[in-house]
């Protein structure tokens, strides 16, 4: 597809120039972006209003319209986010290995930019600036392909950012937007491995699966979170209720919120009684028969329910006979994001952490902590649920590669 | 495809048991493999003879038959390779990050096995044992899919390794062979992302491109090496000839051998004269017109030649006006493997190392050093030419992932 290829070539040409920019130039450009965001609140809101009007006309649900909406406070938040990225240490150029080889060759393993990063994401226009700023600080050109719902907001924001780059003498094509939001452009982008070094899909499970199915560009899967809390036989029941409540209801729409609980049969009655006292039906429960004996269920759960990321005030539940059954269930239905055991047993805690195959495995704490800021990485581009390259919260370093620089004085191999 | 899915399920079941094995058990099993290799020389050679007979019947080229052939010395070499892997430090369990978060959560970032690794490779049966032993030491179950040419050798070797695992109480399914070598099994394996965590193709550019095109499993590209030496204006000509000669002719069939030279116009005559004195036609040259003015060329080079990995006593050549033109040519035609500049200019050396986009960028040394042993990694599973996860020689660590283990005492997120 010629249109996408043109973007790819422009990005590939901009990338080495950006790679050569020092930290000061990159930070100056990012600060200029933040300044322009603050100065352009009216323009951003006007562009965003077009998207909101279209969304309302097309009958978009109120919660989705809310995610799409930019206001003065949210724009200030986006600008602050960019300023935080300015304050993060620059990962590029860090020496991460090396030494002198027996042949006398001197090797330096140095962190370098990825090159060109593609981001395919859905509605939220704040992602547009977040993702662009993170890729830019990590020294890579970015091609952004947001959803059609936010196209007017995205066009305005990307144009604003490109203006800031130009002002600072950096190629505008370090940040590009795919303005044609047909499905074809997304597919073409997934297959542009000649020009794109890394593709990160951010959004629904359906989007992510489509990318995995179609991409020839290396992909990092992010953000699908079918997360569990297992309440062990020996759990502190009050703590278990606190953690389940926090992990489910503090912000149900995010990927590190839980979708499922597994309850040891010996404490099921006590746990569900206390959970019921806490929630009084605030969260709908989809559970197995033994759950239904202890708490009101919306329906009996099937495998499909156990595999579902509700992202809502809804939870699946199963009563299990042992920590082993819980681990097996999690490894079958989990998405490798964040998993938790509430227990007083050291043996079960260790077994759970060792055997559960996920990016973050918690003992006695809410899964909601899986987050770049909480983990001290600063901003994050997403939470990887795969095992290659990066796992869990991905900060700036996860957007870099490395290369070996080798200096000799004529060494040849014997 | 049911057959491949069955292998996937068996590997997925074996992987957590292997992940729980300590270093001692893994080393004992590897030592047992080495011992059995040494004891079974006759059996291995008999199985290998079947492959050689079939290959000869089908008219395989002598060089390929040689790559397929196992003899007493080569089998001893394979056993030694396994013993070297025993002596390498175990990467699993290494703490690579972590600390205490403001919330009081204690985080440990720990290196863990990848899970299940798939290797798709071509004829050489030594790869079968090398790859299996490396994956095993890195704690991952492996599914090996070798070429049909080596199927009898591979069946014997895999059966031998599985016997050694069983003897040591480790699940045999940690090492499995795809015995059906039809194209369908390779394709099915590329799409088995439910059970395979990482796929590494080892072989020709065609194989690698087919994997990239078809895989839904995360892939690491390895071993395609269209490597260059650029001889700068200020080069020490003797050194340049030594390096070009070594990098081209010491072992032309390997990926870190060079395929192309770029020669600064101001020293072209002197360089080619000395190169000719060294080679006397030993290497066929495919070059541009300015090359042809200085040395005999087999034909004039086109873009296709500049993109070709000859893996033979053949070399493409171009006379360039500047280091910038050389860098541009390399970034266009190179495969991101190993690149070299011969120069006395610090400025050009630095520019070349900064701008050339490859895993290993050399100043005044042969590209033949890009190798796991030379780089001090011990054995290698391949040389990555992509930027995600691992770049350059891949040792045991490149076959691992990590996870975050988080311990709390009831922390919830505010």
mmCIF file of N, CA and C in Angstrom, chain A residues 208-265:
data_model
loop_
_atom_site.group_PDB
_atom_site.id
_atom_site.type_symbol
_atom_site.label_atom_id
_atom_site.label_comp_id
_atom_site.label_asym_id
_atom_site.label_seq_id
_atom_site.Cartn_x
_atom_site.Cartn_y
_atom_site.Cartn_z
ATOM 1 N N UNK A 208 -5.361 -6.849 19.305
ATOM 2 C CA UNK A 208 -4.071 -7.502 19.518
ATOM 3 C C UNK A 208 -3.986 -8.818 18.743
ATOM 4 N N UNK A 209 -5.075 -9.582 18.779
ATOM 5 C CA UNK A 209 -5.057 -10.857 18.048
ATOM 6 C C UNK A 209 -4.950 -10.638 16.536
ATOM 7 N N UNK A 210 -5.594 -9.585 16.048
ATOM 8 C CA UNK A 210 -5.496 -9.291 14.620
ATOM 9 C C UNK A 210 -4.054 -8.947 14.244
ATOM 10 N N UNK A 211 -3.385 -8.199 15.110
ATOM 11 C CA UNK A 211 -1.993 -7.839 14.836
ATOM 12 C C UNK A 211 -1.111 -9.092 14.829
ATOM 13 N N UNK A 212 -1.302 -9.959 15.827
ATOM 14 C CA UNK A 212 -0.483 -11.174 15.891
ATOM 15 C C UNK A 212 -0.709 -12.043 14.667
ATOM 16 N N UNK A 213 -1.947 -12.094 14.233
ATOM 17 C CA UNK A 213 -2.310 -12.925 13.092
ATOM 18 C C UNK A 213 -1.662 -12.408 11.811
ATOM 19 N N UNK A 214 -1.592 -11.091 11.664
ATOM 20 C CA UNK A 214 -1.210 -10.505 10.375
ATOM 21 C C UNK A 214 0.200 -9.948 10.281
ATOM 22 N N UNK A 215 0.808 -9.638 11.413
ATOM 23 C CA UNK A 215 2.046 -8.855 11.360
ATOM 24 C C UNK A 215 3.237 -9.657 10.871
ATOM 25 N N UNK A 216 4.046 -9.019 10.037
ATOM 26 C CA UNK A 216 5.383 -9.527 9.743
ATOM 27 C C UNK A 216 6.412 -8.689 10.508
ATOM 28 N N UNK A 217 5.992 -7.509 10.975
ATOM 29 C CA UNK A 217 6.837 -6.675 11.829
ATOM 30 C C UNK A 217 6.873 -7.319 13.224
ATOM 31 N N UNK A 218 8.044 -7.327 13.896
ATOM 32 C CA UNK A 218 8.069 -7.839 15.276
ATOM 33 C C UNK A 218 7.089 -7.064 16.169
ATOM 34 N N UNK A 219 6.344 -7.798 16.994
ATOM 35 C CA UNK A 219 5.263 -7.227 17.786
ATOM 36 C C UNK A 219 5.533 -7.415 19.277
ATOM 37 N N UNK A 220 5.141 -6.440 20.071
ATOM 38 C CA UNK A 220 5.026 -6.697 21.508
ATOM 39 C C UNK A 220 3.558 -6.599 21.867
ATOM 40 N N UNK A 221 3.039 -7.692 22.413
ATOM 41 C CA UNK A 221 1.650 -7.729 22.881
ATOM 42 C C UNK A 221 1.555 -7.000 24.204
ATOM 43 N N UNK A 222 0.574 -6.131 24.317
ATOM 44 C CA UNK A 222 0.425 -5.416 25.581
ATOM 45 C C UNK A 222 -1.028 -5.413 26.035
ATOM 46 N N UNK A 223 -1.184 -5.319 27.316
ATOM 47 C CA UNK A 223 -2.413 -4.829 27.895
ATOM 48 C C UNK A 223 -3.611 -5.724 27.975
ATOM 49 N N UNK A 224 -3.497 -6.993 27.586
ATOM 50 C CA UNK A 224 -4.641 -7.858 27.811
ATOM 51 C C UNK A 224 -4.483 -8.446 29.202
ATOM 52 N N UNK A 225 -5.433 -8.180 30.067
ATOM 53 C CA UNK A 225 -5.258 -8.581 31.462
ATOM 54 C C UNK A 225 -6.422 -9.377 32.013
ATOM 55 N N UNK A 226 -6.359 -10.699 31.856
ATOM 56 C CA UNK A 226 -7.313 -11.544 32.577
ATOM 57 C C UNK A 226 -6.614 -11.965 33.869
ATOM 58 N N UNK A 227 -6.682 -11.070 34.867
ATOM 59 C CA UNK A 227 -5.904 -11.227 36.104
ATOM 60 C C UNK A 227 -6.757 -11.885 37.197
ATOM 61 N N UNK A 228 -6.098 -12.656 38.067
ATOM 62 C CA UNK A 228 -6.779 -13.422 39.120
ATOM 63 C C UNK A 228 -6.237 -13.072 40.510
ATOM 64 N N UNK A 229 -7.106 -13.214 41.511
ATOM 65 C CA UNK A 229 -6.631 -13.343 42.897
ATOM 66 C C UNK A 229 -7.035 -14.729 43.381
ATOM 67 N N UNK A 230 -6.064 -15.464 43.908
ATOM 68 C CA UNK A 230 -6.366 -16.750 44.549
ATOM 69 C C UNK A 230 -6.321 -16.560 46.057
ATOM 70 N N UNK A 231 -7.435 -16.917 46.712
ATOM 71 C CA UNK A 231 -7.491 -16.791 48.170
ATOM 72 C C UNK A 231 -7.250 -18.173 48.763
ATOM 73 N N UNK A 232 -6.077 -18.296 49.361
ATOM 74 C CA UNK A 232 -5.590 -19.584 49.860
ATOM 75 C C UNK A 232 -6.293 -19.950 51.171
ATOM 76 N N UNK A 233 -6.227 -21.208 51.470
ATOM 77 C CA UNK A 233 -6.743 -21.771 52.725
ATOM 78 C C UNK A 233 -6.335 -20.936 53.942
ATOM 79 N N UNK A 234 -5.081 -20.509 53.943
ATOM 80 C CA UNK A 234 -4.538 -19.824 55.117
ATOM 81 C C UNK A 234 -4.637 -18.300 55.021
ATOM 82 N N UNK A 235 -5.403 -17.803 54.053
ATOM 83 C CA UNK A 235 -5.437 -16.347 53.831
ATOM 84 C C UNK A 235 -5.999 -15.593 55.036
ATOM 85 N N UNK A 236 -5.501 -14.402 55.260
ATOM 86 C CA UNK A 236 -6.149 -13.430 56.153
ATOM 87 C C UNK A 236 -7.383 -12.931 55.389
ATOM 88 N N UNK A 237 -8.556 -13.286 55.877
ATOM 89 C CA UNK A 237 -9.775 -13.048 55.087
ATOM 90 C C UNK A 237 -10.047 -11.545 54.895
ATOM 91 N N UNK A 238 -9.790 -10.750 55.923
ATOM 92 C CA UNK A 238 -9.974 -9.297 55.785
ATOM 93 C C UNK A 238 -9.066 -8.757 54.672
ATOM 94 N N UNK A 239 -7.808 -9.196 54.708
ATOM 95 C CA UNK A 239 -6.855 -8.761 53.680
ATOM 96 C C UNK A 239 -7.311 -9.207 52.296
ATOM 97 N N UNK A 240 -7.819 -10.416 52.219
ATOM 98 C CA UNK A 240 -8.278 -10.948 50.932
ATOM 99 C C UNK A 240 -9.415 -10.084 50.370
ATOM 100 N N UNK A 241 -10.349 -9.725 51.258
ATOM 101 C CA UNK A 241 -11.469 -8.895 50.796
ATOM 102 C C UNK A 241 -10.960 -7.518 50.359
ATOM 103 N N UNK A 242 -10.054 -6.947 51.136
ATOM 104 C CA UNK A 242 -9.478 -5.642 50.754
ATOM 105 C C UNK A 242 -8.813 -5.711 49.379
ATOM 106 N N UNK A 243 -8.025 -6.743 49.177
ATOM 107 C CA UNK A 243 -7.275 -6.855 47.914
ATOM 108 C C UNK A 243 -8.219 -7.111 46.743
ATOM 109 N N UNK A 244 -9.176 -8.020 46.925
ATOM 110 C CA UNK A 244 -10.130 -8.303 45.846
ATOM 111 C C UNK A 244 -10.941 -7.049 45.526
ATOM 112 N N UNK A 245 -11.376 -6.359 46.561
ATOM 113 C CA UNK A 245 -12.162 -5.142 46.346
ATOM 114 C C UNK A 245 -11.349 -4.096 45.590
ATOM 115 N N UNK A 246 -10.116 -3.877 46.032
ATOM 116 C CA UNK A 246 -9.272 -2.881 45.378
ATOM 117 C C UNK A 246 -8.960 -3.281 43.931
ATOM 118 N N UNK A 247 -8.576 -4.531 43.762
ATOM 119 C CA UNK A 247 -8.138 -4.980 42.440
ATOM 120 C C UNK A 247 -9.301 -5.016 41.448
ATOM 121 N N UNK A 248 -10.527 -5.207 41.956
ATOM 122 C CA UNK A 248 -11.676 -5.243 41.050
ATOM 123 C C UNK A 248 -12.299 -3.865 40.845
ATOM 124 N N UNK A 249 -12.474 -3.106 41.936
ATOM 125 C CA UNK A 249 -13.366 -1.946 41.808
ATOM 126 C C UNK A 249 -12.680 -0.585 41.807
ATOM 127 N N UNK A 250 -11.384 -0.538 42.124
ATOM 128 C CA UNK A 250 -10.783 0.779 42.197
ATOM 129 C C UNK A 250 -10.778 1.449 40.834
ATOM 130 N N UNK A 251 -10.614 0.646 39.778
ATOM 131 C CA UNK A 251 -10.694 1.147 38.401
ATOM 132 C C UNK A 251 -10.896 -0.051 37.484
ATOM 133 N N UNK A 252 -12.142 -0.471 37.310
ATOM 134 C CA UNK A 252 -12.405 -1.763 36.647
ATOM 135 C C UNK A 252 -12.006 -1.808 35.179
ATOM 136 N N UNK A 253 -11.834 -0.650 34.542
ATOM 137 C CA UNK A 253 -11.634 -0.645 33.090
ATOM 138 C C UNK A 253 -10.184 -0.831 32.676
ATOM 139 N N UNK A 254 -9.266 -0.979 33.639
ATOM 140 C CA UNK A 254 -7.850 -1.058 33.262
ATOM 141 C C UNK A 254 -7.344 -2.498 33.278
ATOM 142 N N UNK A 255 -6.205 -2.712 32.599
ATOM 143 C CA UNK A 255 -5.772 -4.088 32.368
ATOM 144 C C UNK A 255 -5.250 -4.768 33.612
ATOM 145 N N UNK A 256 -4.799 -4.012 34.625
ATOM 146 C CA UNK A 256 -4.307 -4.676 35.833
ATOM 147 C C UNK A 256 -5.389 -4.865 36.891
ATOM 148 N N UNK A 257 -6.625 -4.549 36.551
ATOM 149 C CA UNK A 257 -7.755 -4.908 37.421
ATOM 150 C C UNK A 257 -8.010 -6.408 37.276
ATOM 151 N N UNK A 258 -8.532 -7.045 38.354
ATOM 152 C CA UNK A 258 -8.772 -8.490 38.239
ATOM 153 C C UNK A 258 -10.108 -8.771 37.567
ATOM 154 N N UNK A 259 -10.174 -9.954 36.994
ATOM 155 C CA UNK A 259 -11.388 -10.404 36.314
ATOM 156 C C UNK A 259 -11.935 -11.661 36.954
ATOM 157 N N UNK A 260 -11.174 -12.256 37.854
ATOM 158 C CA UNK A 260 -11.538 -13.585 38.337
ATOM 159 C C UNK A 260 -10.955 -13.823 39.726
ATOM 160 N N UNK A 261 -11.724 -14.536 40.561
ATOM 161 C CA UNK A 261 -11.153 -14.980 41.838
ATOM 162 C C UNK A 261 -11.263 -16.498 41.942
ATOM 163 N N UNK A 262 -10.257 -17.060 42.620
ATOM 164 C CA UNK A 262 -10.225 -18.492 42.892
ATOM 165 C C UNK A 262 -10.156 -18.613 44.408
ATOM 166 N N UNK A 263 -11.087 -19.372 44.988
ATOM 167 C CA UNK A 263 -11.224 -19.385 46.440
ATOM 168 C C UNK A 263 -11.057 -20.809 46.946
ATOM 169 N N UNK A 264 -10.174 -20.975 47.932
ATOM 170 C CA UNK A 264 -9.995 -22.331 48.485
ATOM 171 C C UNK A 264 -11.271 -22.767 49.191
ATOM 172 N N UNK A 265 -11.665 -24.018 48.968
ATOM 173 C CA UNK A 265 -12.965 -24.494 49.452
ATOM 174 C C UNK A 265 -13.111 -24.380 50.972
#
